[in-house]
Coordinates of C-alpha atoms and ligand atoms in Angstrom, one line a residue:
X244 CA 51.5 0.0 42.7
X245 CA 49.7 -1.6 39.8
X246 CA 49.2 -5.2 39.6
X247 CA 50.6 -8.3 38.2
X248 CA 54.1 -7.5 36.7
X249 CA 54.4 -10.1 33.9
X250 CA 57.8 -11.4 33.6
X251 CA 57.9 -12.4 30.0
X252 CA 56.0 -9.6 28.3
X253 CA 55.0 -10.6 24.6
X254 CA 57.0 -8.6 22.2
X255 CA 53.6 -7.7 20.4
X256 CA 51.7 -5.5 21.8
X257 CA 48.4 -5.0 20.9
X258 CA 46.1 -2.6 21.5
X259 CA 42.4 -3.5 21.9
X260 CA 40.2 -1.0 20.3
X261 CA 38.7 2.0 22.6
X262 CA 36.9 5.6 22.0
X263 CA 39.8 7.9 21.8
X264 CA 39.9 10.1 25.4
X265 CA 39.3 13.9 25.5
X266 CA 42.4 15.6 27.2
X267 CA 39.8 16.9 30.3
X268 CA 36.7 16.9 31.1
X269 CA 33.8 17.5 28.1
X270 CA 31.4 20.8 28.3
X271 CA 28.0 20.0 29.2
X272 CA 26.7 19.7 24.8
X273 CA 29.3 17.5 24.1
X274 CA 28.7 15.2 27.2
X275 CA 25.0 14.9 26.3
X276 CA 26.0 14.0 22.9
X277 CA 28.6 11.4 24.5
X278 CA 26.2 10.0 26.4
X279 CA 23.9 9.6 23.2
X280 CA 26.3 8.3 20.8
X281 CA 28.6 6.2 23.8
X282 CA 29.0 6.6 27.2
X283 CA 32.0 5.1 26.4
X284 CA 33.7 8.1 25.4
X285 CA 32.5 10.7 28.1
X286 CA 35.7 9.2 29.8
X287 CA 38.7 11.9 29.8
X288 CA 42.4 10.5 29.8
X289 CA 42.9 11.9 33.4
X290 CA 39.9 9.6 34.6
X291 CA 42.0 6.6 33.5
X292 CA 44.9 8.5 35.8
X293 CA 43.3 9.6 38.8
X294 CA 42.7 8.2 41.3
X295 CA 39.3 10.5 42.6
X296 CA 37.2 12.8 40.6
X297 CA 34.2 14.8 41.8
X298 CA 32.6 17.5 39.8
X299 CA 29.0 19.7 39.3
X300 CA 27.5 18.9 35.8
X301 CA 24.0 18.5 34.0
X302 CA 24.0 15.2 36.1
X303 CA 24.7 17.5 39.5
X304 CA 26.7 16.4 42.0
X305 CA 29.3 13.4 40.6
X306 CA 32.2 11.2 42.1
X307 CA 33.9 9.0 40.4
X308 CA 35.9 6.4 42.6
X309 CA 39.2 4.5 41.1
X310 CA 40.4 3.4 44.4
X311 CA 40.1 0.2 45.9
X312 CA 39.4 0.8 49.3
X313 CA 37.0 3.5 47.9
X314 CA 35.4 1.1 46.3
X315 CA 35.0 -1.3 48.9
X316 CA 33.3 2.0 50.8
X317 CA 30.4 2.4 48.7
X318 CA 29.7 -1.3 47.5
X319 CA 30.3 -3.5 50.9
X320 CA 31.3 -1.2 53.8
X321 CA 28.7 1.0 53.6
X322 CA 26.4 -0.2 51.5
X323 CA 23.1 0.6 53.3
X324 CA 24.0 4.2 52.6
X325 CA 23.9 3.9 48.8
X326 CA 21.4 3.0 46.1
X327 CA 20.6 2.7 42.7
X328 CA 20.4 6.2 41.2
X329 CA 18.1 8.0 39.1
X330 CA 19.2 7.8 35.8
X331 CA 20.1 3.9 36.1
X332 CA 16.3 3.3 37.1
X333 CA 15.2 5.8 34.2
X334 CA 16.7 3.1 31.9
X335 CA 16.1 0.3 33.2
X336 CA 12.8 0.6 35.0
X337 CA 10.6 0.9 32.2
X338 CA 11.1 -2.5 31.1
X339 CA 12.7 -4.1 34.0
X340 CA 10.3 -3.0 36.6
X341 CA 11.0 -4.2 40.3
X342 CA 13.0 -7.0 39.3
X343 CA 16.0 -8.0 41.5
X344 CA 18.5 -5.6 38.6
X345 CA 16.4 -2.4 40.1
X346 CA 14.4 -3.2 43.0
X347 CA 15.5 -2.0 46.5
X348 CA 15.6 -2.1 49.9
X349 CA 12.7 -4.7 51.8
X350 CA 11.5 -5.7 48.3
X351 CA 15.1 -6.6 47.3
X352 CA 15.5 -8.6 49.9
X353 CA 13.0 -10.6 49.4
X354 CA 13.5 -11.0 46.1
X355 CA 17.5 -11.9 46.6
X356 CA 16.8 -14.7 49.1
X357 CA 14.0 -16.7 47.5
X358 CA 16.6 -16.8 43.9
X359 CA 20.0 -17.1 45.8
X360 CA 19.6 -21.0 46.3
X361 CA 18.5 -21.4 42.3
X362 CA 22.9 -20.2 42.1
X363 CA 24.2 -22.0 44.7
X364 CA 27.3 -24.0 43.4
X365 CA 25.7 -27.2 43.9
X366 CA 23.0 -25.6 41.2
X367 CA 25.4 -24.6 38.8
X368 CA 27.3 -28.2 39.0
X369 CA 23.3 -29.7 38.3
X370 CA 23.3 -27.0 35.2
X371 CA 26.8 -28.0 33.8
X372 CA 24.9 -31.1 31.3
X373 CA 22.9 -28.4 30.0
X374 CA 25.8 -26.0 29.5
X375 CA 27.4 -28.5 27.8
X376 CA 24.8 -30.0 25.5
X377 CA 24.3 -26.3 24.1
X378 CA 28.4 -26.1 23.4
X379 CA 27.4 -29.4 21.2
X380 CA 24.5 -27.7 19.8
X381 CA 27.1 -24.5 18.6
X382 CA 29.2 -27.0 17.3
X383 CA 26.6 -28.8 15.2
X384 CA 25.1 -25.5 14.5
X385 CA 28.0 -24.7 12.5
X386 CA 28.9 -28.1 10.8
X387 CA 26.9 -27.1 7.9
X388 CA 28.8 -24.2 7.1
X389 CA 31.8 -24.4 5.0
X390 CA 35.7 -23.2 6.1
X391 CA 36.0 -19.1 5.3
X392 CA 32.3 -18.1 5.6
X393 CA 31.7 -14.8 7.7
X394 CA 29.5 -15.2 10.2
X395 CA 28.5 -12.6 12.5
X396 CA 29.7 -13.9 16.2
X397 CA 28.1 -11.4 18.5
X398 CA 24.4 -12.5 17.1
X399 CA 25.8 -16.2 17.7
X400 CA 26.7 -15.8 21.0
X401 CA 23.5 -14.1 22.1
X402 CA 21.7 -17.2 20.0
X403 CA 23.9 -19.7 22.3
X404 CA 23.5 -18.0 26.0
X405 CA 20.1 -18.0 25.7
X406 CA 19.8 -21.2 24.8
X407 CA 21.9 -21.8 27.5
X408 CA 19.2 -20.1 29.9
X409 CA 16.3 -21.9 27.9
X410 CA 17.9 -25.2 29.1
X411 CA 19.3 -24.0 32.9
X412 CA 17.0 -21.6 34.9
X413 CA 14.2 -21.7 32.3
X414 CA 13.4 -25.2 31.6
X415 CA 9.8 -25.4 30.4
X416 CA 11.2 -22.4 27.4
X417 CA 10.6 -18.7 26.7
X418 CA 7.3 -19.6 24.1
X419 CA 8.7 -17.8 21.4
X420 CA 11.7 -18.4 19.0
X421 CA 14.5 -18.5 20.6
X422 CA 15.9 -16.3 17.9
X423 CA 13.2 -13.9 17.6
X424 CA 13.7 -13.6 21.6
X425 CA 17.7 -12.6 21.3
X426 CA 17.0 -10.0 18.2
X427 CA 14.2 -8.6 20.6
X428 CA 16.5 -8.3 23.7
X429 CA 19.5 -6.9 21.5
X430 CA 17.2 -3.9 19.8
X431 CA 15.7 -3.5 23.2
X432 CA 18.9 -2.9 25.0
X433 CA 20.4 -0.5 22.0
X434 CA 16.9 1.9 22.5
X435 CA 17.5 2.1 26.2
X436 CA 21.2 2.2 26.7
X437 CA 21.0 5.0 24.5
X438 CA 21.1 8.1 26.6
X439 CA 18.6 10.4 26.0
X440 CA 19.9 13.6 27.2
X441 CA 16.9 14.6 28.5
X442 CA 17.2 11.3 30.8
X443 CA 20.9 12.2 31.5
X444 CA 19.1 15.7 32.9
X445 CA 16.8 14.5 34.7
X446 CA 13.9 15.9 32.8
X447 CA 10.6 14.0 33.6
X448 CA 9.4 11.0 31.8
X449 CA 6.1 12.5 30.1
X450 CA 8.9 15.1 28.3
X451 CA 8.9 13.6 25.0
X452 CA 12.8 11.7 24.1
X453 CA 12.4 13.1 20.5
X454 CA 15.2 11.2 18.2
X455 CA 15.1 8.2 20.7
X456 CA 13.2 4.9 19.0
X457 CA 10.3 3.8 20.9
X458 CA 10.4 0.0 22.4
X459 CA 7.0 -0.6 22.7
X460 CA 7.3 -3.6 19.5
X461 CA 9.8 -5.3 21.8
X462 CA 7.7 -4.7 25.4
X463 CA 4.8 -6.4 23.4
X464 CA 6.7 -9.0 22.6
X465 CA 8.3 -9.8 25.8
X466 CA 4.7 -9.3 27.8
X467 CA 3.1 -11.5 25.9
X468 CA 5.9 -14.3 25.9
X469 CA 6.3 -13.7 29.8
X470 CA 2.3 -14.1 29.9
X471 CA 2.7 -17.5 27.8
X472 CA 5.2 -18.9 30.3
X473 CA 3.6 -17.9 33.6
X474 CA 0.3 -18.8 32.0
X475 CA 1.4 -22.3 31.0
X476 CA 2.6 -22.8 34.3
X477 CA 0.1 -22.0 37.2
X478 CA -2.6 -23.8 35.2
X479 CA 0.0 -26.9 34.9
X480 CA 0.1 -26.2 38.9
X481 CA -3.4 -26.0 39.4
X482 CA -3.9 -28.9 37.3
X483 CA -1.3 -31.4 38.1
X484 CA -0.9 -29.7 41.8
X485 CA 2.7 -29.9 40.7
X486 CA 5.4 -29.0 43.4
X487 CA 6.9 -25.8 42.5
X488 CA 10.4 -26.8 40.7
X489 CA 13.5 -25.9 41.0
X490 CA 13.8 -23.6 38.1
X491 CA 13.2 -19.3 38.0
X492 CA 9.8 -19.7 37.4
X493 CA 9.1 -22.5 40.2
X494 CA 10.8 -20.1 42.9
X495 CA 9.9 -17.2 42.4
X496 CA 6.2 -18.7 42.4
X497 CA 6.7 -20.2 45.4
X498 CA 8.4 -17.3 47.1
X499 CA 7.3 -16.0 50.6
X500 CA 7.6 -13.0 52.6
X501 CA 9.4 -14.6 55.7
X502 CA 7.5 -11.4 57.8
X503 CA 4.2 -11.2 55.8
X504 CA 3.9 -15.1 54.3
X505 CA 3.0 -13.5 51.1
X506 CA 4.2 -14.3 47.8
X507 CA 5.7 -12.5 45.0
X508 CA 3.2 -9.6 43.1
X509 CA 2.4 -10.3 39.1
X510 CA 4.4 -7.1 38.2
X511 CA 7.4 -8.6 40.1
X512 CA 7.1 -11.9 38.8
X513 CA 7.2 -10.6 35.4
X514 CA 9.6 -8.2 36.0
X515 CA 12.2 -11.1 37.2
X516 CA 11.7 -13.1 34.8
X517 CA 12.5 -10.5 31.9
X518 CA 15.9 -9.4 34.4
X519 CA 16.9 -13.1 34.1
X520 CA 16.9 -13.2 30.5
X521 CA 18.1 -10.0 29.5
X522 CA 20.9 -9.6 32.2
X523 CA 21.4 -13.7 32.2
X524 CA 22.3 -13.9 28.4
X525 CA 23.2 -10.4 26.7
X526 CA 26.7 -10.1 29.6
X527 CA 27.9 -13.5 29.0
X528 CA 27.8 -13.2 25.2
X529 CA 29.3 -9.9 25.0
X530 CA 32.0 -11.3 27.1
X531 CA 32.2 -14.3 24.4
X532 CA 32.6 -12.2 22.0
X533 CA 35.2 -10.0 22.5
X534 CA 37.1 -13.1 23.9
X535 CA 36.9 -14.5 20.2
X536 CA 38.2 -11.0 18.7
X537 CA 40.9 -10.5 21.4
X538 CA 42.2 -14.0 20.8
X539 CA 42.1 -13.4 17.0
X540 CA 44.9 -10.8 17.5
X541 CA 47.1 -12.6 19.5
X542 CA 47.5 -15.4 17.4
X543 CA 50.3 -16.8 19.2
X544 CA 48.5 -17.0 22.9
X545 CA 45.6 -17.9 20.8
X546 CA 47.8 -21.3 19.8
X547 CA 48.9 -21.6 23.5
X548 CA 44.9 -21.6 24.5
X549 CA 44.3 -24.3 21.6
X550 CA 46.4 -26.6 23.0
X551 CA 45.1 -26.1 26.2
X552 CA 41.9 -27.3 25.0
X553 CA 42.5 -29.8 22.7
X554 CA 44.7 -31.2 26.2
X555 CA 42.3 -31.4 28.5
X556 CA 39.4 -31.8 26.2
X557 CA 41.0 -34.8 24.2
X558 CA 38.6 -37.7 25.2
X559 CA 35.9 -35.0 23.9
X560 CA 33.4 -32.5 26.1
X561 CA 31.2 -34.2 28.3
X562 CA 30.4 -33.1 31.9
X563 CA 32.0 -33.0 34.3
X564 CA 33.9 -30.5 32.2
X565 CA 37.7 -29.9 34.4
X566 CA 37.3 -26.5 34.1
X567 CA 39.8 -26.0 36.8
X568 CA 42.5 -27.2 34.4
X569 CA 41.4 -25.0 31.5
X570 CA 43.2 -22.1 33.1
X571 CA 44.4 -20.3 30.1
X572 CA 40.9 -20.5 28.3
X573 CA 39.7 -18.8 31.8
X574 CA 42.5 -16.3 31.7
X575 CA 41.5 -15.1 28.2
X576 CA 37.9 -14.7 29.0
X577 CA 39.0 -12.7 32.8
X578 CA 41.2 -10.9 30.4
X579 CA 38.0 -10.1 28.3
X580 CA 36.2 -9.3 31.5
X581 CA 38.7 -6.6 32.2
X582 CA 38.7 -4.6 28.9
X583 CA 35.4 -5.1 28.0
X584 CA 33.9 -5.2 31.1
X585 CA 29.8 -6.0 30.0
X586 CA 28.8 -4.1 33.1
X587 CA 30.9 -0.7 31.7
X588 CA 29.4 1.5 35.2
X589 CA 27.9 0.5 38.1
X590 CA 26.0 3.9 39.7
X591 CA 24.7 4.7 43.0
X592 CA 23.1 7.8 44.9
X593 CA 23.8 8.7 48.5
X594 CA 21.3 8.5 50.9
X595 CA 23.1 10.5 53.5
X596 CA 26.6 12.2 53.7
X597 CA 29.3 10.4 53.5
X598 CA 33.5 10.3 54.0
X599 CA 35.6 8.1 51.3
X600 CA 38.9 8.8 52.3
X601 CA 39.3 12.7 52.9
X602 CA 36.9 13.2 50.6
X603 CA 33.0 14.7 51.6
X604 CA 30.2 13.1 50.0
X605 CA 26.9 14.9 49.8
X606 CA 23.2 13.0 50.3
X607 CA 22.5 13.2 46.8
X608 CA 25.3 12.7 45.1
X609 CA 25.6 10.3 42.4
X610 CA 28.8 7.7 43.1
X611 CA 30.4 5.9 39.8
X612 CA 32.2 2.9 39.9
X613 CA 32.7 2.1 36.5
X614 CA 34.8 -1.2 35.6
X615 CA 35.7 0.0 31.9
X616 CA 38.2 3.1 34.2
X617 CA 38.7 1.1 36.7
X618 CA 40.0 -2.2 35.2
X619 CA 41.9 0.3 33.0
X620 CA 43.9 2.6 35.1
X621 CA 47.0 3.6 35.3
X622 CA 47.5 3.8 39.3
X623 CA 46.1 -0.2 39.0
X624 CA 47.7 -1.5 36.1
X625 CA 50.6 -2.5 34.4
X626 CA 50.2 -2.0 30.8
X627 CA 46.3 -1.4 31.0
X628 CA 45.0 -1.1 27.8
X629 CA 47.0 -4.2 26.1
X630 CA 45.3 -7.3 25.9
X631 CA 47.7 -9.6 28.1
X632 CA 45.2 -12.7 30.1
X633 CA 49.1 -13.4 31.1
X634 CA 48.3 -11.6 34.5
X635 CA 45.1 -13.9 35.2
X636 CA 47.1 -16.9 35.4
X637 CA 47.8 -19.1 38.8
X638 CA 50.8 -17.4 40.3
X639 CA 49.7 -13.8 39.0
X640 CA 46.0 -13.6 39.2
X641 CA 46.5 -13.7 43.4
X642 CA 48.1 -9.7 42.9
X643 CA 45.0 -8.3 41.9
X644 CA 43.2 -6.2 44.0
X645 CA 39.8 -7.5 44.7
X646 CA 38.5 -4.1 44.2
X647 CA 40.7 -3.4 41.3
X648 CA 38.7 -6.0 38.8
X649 CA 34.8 -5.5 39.5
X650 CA 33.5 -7.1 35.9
X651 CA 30.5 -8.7 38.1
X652 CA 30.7 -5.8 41.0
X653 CA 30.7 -6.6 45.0
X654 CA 29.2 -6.8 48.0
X655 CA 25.2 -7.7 48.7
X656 CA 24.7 -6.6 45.1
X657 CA 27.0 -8.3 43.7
X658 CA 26.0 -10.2 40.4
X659 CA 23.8 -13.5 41.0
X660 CA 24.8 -15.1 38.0
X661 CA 28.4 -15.1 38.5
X662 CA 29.0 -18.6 38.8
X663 CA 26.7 -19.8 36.4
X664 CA 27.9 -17.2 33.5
X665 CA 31.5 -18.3 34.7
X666 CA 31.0 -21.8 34.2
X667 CA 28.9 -21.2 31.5
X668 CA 31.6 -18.9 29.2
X669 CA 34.7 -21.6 30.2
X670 CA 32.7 -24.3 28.8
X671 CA 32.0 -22.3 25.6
X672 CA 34.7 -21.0 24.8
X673 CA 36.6 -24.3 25.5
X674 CA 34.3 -25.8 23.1
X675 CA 34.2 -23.4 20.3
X676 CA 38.1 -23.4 20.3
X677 CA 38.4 -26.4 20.1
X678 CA 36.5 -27.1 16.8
X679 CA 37.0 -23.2 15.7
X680 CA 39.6 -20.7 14.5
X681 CA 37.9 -17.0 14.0
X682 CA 39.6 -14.6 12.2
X683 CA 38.3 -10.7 11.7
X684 CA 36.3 -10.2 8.7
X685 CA 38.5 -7.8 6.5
X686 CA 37.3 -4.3 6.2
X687 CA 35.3 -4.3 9.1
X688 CA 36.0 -2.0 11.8
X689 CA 35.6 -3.2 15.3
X690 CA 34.3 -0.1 18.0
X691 CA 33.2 -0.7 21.1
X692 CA 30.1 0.9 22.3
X693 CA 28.1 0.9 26.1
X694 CA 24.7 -0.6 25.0
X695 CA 23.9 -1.6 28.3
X696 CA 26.4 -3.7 27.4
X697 CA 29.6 -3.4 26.3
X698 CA 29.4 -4.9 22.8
X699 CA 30.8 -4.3 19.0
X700 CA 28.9 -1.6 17.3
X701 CA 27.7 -3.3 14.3
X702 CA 27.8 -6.7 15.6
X703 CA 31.4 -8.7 15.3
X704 CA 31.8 -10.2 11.7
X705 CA 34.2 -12.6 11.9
X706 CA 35.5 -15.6 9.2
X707 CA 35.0 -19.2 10.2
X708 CA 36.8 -22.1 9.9
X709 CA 37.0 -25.3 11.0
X710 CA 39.5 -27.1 13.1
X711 CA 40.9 -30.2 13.9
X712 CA 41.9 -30.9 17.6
X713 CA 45.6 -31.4 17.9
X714 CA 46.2 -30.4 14.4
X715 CA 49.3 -28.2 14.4
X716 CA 48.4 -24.6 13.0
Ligands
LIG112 C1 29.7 -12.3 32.1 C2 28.5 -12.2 32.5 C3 28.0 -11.3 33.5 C4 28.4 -10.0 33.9 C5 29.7 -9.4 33.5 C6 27.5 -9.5 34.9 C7 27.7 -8.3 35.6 C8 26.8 -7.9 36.6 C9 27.1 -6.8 37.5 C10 28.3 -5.9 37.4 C11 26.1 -6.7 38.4 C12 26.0 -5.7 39.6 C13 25.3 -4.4 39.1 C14 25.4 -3.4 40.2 O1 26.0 -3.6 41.3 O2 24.8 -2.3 40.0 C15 25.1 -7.8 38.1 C16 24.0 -8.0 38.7 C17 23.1 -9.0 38.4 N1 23.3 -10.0 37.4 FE1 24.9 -10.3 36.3 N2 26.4 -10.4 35.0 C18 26.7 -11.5 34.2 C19 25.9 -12.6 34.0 C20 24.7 -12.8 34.7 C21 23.9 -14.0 34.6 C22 24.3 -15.3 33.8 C23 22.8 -13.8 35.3 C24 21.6 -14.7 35.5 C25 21.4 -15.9 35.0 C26 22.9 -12.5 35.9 C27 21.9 -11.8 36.6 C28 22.1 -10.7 37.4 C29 21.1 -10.1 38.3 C30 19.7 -10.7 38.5 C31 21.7 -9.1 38.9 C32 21.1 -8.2 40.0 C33 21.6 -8.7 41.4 C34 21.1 -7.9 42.6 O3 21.1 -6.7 42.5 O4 20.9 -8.5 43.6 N3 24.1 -11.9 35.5 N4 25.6 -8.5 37.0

């Protein structure tokens, strides 16, 4: 049965832009060239139907889970039997290294305990000042600008995450400009998250990726800003004799092999600390931003969520923030979550055989759990591809499957930064509706495309203006 029947529908429906879905599965060319233009719209309409699909391709052996208890199989059940897959570490290895995102196994392990206790909720409560002082810095960001200008809020909510992460989990700053950093990141991810088809193949790495822009601008960039902050920092240890600090940097430098007593390698260190800020800012902002465009064409929950806001919000936003009360703001951005799910496929190999269901899994094969099907199905939801945060609210959210609504996935591997990006995005979006209204830029066309992300091809162009808490609309 699908989830959360709404009992007042809104008589508007509105239908959040998507690739349009082949009738069945694509030939192997015109998957390649999906994969290369967006992965996106490889989907077929009966993946968004059924409930299992496994098939032999140019990617070999491939499943495709929709099921919930399916999904609870591969990412908590029987987890030890699964792990990253090829093409996933193809991607993201290159830049990403070892880093907690892609490492596996022992190293993993190690890696996941010495960073859990920088997310505990206690931690994310200590962040919450932080959070907050960067919604004020959006808002006085803006002030400047005058009421109708276009401004392009996809680069402005990369700008304001990672200032966000400058002021959290990386303290002492990233060495570079801020700004230069997010334009890096953003190119970055659009090289990699395009799939080459010879990486979709499996074809070595030393085969050359002709058509495919090279990142070795942005891997300068990043080394030599990740060399700046580590840099910085052990000679202010070895100086000061400084206790490491509770911030990324401070752990993973003081983190120990409980078996070996040794501490994290360079290469991982570096690699972690690039994982942070890619996977810590770029998700949360794409996530922002689609929040503002949904909400733009629903103007009418839009007003209900603008209320909410300028109600709980009234003696201004200082911490701590009452996110708990902000309930519609959160139901927008779950709702946000759901259709534009930042994280559009999580993917997995076997290790060894397998049974999900009635159904034979092969060592070897690739498993896909991919949130953009899966928080879009037919067999899991009512009205799935309408924007409706109606079903995340008290009373209704409780129906959804756990397994049904994977935006930050499950299990062992589930993501770190849930909490903080949670807290994070309530605050922000709280903040910029209250002093906010964003409207689409006319003639722009808004497309959705899996850059690593999920994000607006061509940014998000919207038009600004200014409002004034409890001013009627
Ligand atoms: C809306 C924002 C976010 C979304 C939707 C999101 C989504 C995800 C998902 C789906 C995974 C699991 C990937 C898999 O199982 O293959 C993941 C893992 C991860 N996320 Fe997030 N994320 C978000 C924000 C953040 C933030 C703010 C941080 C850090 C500050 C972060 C750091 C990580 C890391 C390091 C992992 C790897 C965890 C591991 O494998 O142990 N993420 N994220």
């Amino acid at each position: 049965m699908p989830a959360s029947p709404i009992e007042t529908p809104p008589p508007r429906i509105f239908r959040p832009p998507s690739p349009p879905r082949p009738e069945g599965p694509l030939g192997p060319l015109a998957f390649l060239y999906g994969m290369w233009r967006n992965p996106l719209s490889t989907w077929s309409r009966q993946s968004f139907e059924l409930p299992f699909i496994q098939a032999e391709g140019v990617m070999g052996r491939v499943a495709v889970l929709n099921e919930p208890a399916a999904i609870k199989r591969v990412l908590v059940d029987n987890v030890a039997n699964y792990r990253k897959d090829a093409l996933q570490l193809r991607v993201l290895q290159p830049g990403l290294g070892h880093g907690l995102l892609t490492a596996e196994g022992d190293e993993w392990k190690a890696q996941r305990r010495a960073l859990a206790p920088l997310f505990t909720p206690r931690l994310v409560d200590s962040f919450e000042p932080a959070m907050v002082e960067c919604a004020t810095w959006l808002d006085e960001r803006w002030a400047p600008l005058r009421d109708g200008r276009r401004l392009d809020v996809s680069a402005e909510m990369s700008r304001v995450t990672l200032e966000v992460l400058q002021r959290t989990i990386f303290p002492a700053g990233l060495k570079r400009d801020p700004a230069d950093f997010a334009r890096a990141m953003s190119r970055y991810f659009d090289s990699i998250g395009q799939i080459h088809p010879f990486d979709a193949m499996g074809l070595p790495a030393w085969t050359p990726r002709i058509g495919k822009r090279d990142t070795k601008r942005e891997l300068a960039f990043f080394a030599e800003a990740i060399a700046a902050i580590v840099g910085e920092r052990r000679a202010s240890m070895a100086r000061e004799g400084a206790a490491p600090t509770r911030d990324l940097l401070g752990m993973l430098l003081a983190a120990r092999d409980p078996q070996t007593g040794e501490g994290l390698g360079e290469h991982e260190i570096n690699a972690n600390i690039l994982t942070f800020i890619g996977a810590g800012h770029e998700t949360t902002a794409a996530a922002l931003t689609w929040s503002l465009y949904l909400l733009s064409q629903r103007p009418e929950w839009r007003r209900e969520v603008e209320v909410e806001v300028d109600d709980v919000l009234r003696e201004g936003l200082r911490s701590p923030v009452p996110v708990d009360k902000l309930t519609k703001t959160q139901a927008t951005f779950e709702e946000a979550l759901r259709l534009y799910p930042p994280a559009a496929t999580l993917s997995r190999e076997a290790i060894g055989p397998d049974t999900i269901g009635d159904r034979a899994i092969r060592a070897g094969d690739t498993v896909i759990v991919s949130p953009w099907v899966v928080q879009r199905h037919k067999l899991l939801w009512e009205r799935p591809d309408e924007f409706l945060p109606e079903r995340f609210m008290p009373g209704e959210r409780e129906k959804i499957d756990r397994y049904a609504y994977i935006p930050f996935g499950a299990g062992p591997r589930v993501c770190i930064g849930m909490g903080f990006a949670m807290r994070e995005a309530i605050i922000l979006l709280a903040s910029i509706l209250r002093g906010h209204r964003f409207d689409p830029a006319p003639g722009h066309k808004v497309e959705p495309v899996q850059r690593i992300t999920t994000r607006p091809k061509g940014g998000m162009p919207m038009i600004a203006r200014r409002r004034v808490a409890n001013e009627r609309a």
